[in-house]
PDB file of C-alpha atoms in Angstrom:
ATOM      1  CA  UNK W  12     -20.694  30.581  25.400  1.00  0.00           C
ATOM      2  CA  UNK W  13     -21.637  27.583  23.320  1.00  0.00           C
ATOM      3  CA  UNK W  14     -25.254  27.407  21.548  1.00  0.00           C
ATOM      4  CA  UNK W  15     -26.761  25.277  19.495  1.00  0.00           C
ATOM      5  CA  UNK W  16     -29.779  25.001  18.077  1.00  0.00           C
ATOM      6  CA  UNK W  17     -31.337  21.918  17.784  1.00  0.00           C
ATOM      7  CA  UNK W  18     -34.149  21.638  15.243  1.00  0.00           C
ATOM      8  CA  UNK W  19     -36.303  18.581  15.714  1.00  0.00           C
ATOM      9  CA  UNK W  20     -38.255  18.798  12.481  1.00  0.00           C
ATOM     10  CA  UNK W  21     -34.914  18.253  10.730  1.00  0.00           C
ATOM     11  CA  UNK W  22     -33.557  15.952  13.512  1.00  0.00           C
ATOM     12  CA  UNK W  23     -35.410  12.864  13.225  1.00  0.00           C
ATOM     13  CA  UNK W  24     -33.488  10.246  14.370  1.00  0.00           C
ATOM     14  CA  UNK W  25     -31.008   9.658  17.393  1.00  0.00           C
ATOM     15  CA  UNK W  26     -27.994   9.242  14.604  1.00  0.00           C
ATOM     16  CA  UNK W  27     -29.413  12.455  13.261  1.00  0.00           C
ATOM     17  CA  UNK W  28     -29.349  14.260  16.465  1.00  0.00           C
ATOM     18  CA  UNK W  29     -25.818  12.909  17.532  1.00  0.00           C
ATOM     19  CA  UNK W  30     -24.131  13.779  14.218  1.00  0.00           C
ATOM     20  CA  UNK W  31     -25.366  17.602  15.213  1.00  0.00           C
ATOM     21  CA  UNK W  32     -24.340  17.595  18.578  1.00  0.00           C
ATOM     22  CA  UNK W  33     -20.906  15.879  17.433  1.00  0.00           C
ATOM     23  CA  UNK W  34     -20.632  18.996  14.617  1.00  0.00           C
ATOM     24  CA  UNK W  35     -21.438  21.747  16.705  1.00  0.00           C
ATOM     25  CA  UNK W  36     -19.765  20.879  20.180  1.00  0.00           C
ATOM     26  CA  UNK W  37     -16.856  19.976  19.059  1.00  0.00           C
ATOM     27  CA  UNK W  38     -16.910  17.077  20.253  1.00  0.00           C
ATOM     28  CA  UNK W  39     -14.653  14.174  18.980  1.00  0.00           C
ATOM     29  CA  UNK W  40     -15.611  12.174  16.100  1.00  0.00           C
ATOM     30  CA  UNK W  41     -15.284   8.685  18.391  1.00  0.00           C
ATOM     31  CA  UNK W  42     -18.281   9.579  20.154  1.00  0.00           C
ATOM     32  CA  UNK W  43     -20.334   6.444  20.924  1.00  0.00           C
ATOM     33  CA  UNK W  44     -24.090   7.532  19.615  1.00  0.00           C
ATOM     34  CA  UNK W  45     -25.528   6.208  22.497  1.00  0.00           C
ATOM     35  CA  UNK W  46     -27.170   7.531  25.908  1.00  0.00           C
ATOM     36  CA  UNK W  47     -24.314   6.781  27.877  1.00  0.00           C
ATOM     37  CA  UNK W  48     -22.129   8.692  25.552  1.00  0.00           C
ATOM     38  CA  UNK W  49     -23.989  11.646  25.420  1.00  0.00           C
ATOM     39  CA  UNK W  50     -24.568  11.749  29.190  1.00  0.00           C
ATOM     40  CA  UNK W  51     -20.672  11.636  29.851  1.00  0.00           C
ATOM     41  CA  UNK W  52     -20.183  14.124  27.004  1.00  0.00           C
ATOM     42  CA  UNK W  53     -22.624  16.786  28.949  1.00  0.00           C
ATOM     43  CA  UNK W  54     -21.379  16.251  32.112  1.00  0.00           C
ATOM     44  CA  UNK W  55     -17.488  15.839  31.424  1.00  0.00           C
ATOM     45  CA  UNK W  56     -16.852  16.442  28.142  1.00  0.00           C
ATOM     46  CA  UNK W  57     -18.082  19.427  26.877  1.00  0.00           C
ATOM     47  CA  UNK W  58     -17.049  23.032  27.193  1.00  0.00           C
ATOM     48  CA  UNK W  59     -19.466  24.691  29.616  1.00  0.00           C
ATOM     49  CA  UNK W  60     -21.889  27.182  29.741  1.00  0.00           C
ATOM     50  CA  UNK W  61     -24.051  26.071  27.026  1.00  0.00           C
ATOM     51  CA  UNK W  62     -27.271  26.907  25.850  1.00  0.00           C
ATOM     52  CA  UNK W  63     -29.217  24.643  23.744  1.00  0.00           C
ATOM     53  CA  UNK W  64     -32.230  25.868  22.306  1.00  0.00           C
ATOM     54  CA  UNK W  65     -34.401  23.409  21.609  1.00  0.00           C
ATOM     55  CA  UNK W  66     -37.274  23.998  18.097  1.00  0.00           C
ATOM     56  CA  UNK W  67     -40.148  22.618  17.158  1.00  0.00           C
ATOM     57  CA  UNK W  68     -40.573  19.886  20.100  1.00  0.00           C
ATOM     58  CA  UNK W  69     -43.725  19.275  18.969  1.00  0.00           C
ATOM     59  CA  UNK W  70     -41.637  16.785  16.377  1.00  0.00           C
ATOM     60  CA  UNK W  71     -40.161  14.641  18.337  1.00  0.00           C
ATOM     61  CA  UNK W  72     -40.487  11.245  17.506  1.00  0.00           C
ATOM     62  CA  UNK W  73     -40.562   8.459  20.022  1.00  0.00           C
ATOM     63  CA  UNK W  74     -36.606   7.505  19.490  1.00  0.00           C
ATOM     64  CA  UNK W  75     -35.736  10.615  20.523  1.00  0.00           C
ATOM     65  CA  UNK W  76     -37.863  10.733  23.685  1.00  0.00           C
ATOM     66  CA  UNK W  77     -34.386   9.151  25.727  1.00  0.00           C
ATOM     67  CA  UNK W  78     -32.527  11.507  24.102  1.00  0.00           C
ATOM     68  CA  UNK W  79     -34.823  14.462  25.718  1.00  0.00           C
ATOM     69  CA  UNK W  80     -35.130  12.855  29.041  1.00  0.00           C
ATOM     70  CA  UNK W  81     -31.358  12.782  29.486  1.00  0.00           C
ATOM     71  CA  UNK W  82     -30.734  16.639  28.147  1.00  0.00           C
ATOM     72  CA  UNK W  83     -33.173  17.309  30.946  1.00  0.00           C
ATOM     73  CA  UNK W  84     -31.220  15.135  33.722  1.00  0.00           C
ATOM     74  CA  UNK W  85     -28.042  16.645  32.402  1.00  0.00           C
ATOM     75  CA  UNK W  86     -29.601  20.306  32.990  1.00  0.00           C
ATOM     76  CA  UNK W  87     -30.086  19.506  36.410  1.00  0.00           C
ATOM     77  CA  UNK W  88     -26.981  17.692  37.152  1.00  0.00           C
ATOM     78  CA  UNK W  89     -25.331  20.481  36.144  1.00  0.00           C
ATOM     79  CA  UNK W  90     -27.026  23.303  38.371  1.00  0.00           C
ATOM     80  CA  UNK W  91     -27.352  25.922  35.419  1.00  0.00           C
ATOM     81  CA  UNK W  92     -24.376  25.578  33.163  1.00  0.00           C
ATOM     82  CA  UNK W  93     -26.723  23.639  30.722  1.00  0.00           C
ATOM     83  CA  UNK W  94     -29.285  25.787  29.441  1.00  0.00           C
ATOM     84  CA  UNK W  95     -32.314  24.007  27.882  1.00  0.00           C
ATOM     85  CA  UNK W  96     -34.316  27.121  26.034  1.00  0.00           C
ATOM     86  CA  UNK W  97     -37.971  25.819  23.955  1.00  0.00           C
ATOM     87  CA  UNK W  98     -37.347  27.811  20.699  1.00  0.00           C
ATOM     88  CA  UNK W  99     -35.339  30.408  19.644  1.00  0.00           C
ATOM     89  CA  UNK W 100     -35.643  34.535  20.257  1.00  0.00           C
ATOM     90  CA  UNK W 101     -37.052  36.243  16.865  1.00  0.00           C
ATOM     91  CA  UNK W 102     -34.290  37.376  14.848  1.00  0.00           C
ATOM     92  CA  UNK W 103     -31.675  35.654  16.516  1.00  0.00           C
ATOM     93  CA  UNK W 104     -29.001  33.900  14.140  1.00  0.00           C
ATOM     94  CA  UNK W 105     -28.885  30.129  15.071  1.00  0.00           C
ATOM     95  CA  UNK W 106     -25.298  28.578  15.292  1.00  0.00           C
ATOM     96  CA  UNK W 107     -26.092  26.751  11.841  1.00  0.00           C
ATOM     97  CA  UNK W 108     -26.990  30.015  10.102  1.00  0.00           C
ATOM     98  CA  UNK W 109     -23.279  31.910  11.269  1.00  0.00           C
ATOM     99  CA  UNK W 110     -20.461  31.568   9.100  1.00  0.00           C
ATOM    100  CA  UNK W 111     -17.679  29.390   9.637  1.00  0.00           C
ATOM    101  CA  UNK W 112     -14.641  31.364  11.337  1.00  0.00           C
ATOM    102  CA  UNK W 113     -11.815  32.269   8.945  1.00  0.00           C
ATOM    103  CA  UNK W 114      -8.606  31.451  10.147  1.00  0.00           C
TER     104      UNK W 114
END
């Protein structure tokens, strides 16, 4: 199953926050940084299950309000394959913190 973790004291910005999700869900590099785009990405495009946890939402600035608002739409949409989880468990290794896989 697919987690990231998406930290909002580092992800300021909705160019930020796409360039993670674009790393991390393999998702390809002509993805159109917009709403629309990550909306048809969640519901189409990625690989489901997926959990993303979501840190330090006390951060986040008004530009990525949208951005929140359609994680949260997509969540429901997809009845449970998209896991929104505030935070992450203690001592749990976040997705950026694993080593890359060796091929």
């Amino acid at each position: 199953m697919l987690t990231i973790v998406f930290d909002f004291r580092e992800l300021t910005s909705r160019t930020a926050f796409y360039h993670h999700l674009v790393q991390h869900s393999h998702c390809p590099p002509a993805f159109g940084n917009n709403l629309d785009a990550l909306w048809d990405w969640l519901t189409g495009g990625m690989t489901l299950p997926a959990v993303f946890r979501l840190e330090n939402l006390s951060c986040v600035t008004d530009e990525l309000t949208p951005v929140l608002a359609v994680l949260h739409e997509a969540s429901a949409a997809l009845d449970g394959r998209l896991s929104l989880v505030s935070g992450a468990p203690a001592g749990e290794v976040s997705q950026r913190d694993r080593p890359a896989p060796s091929d």
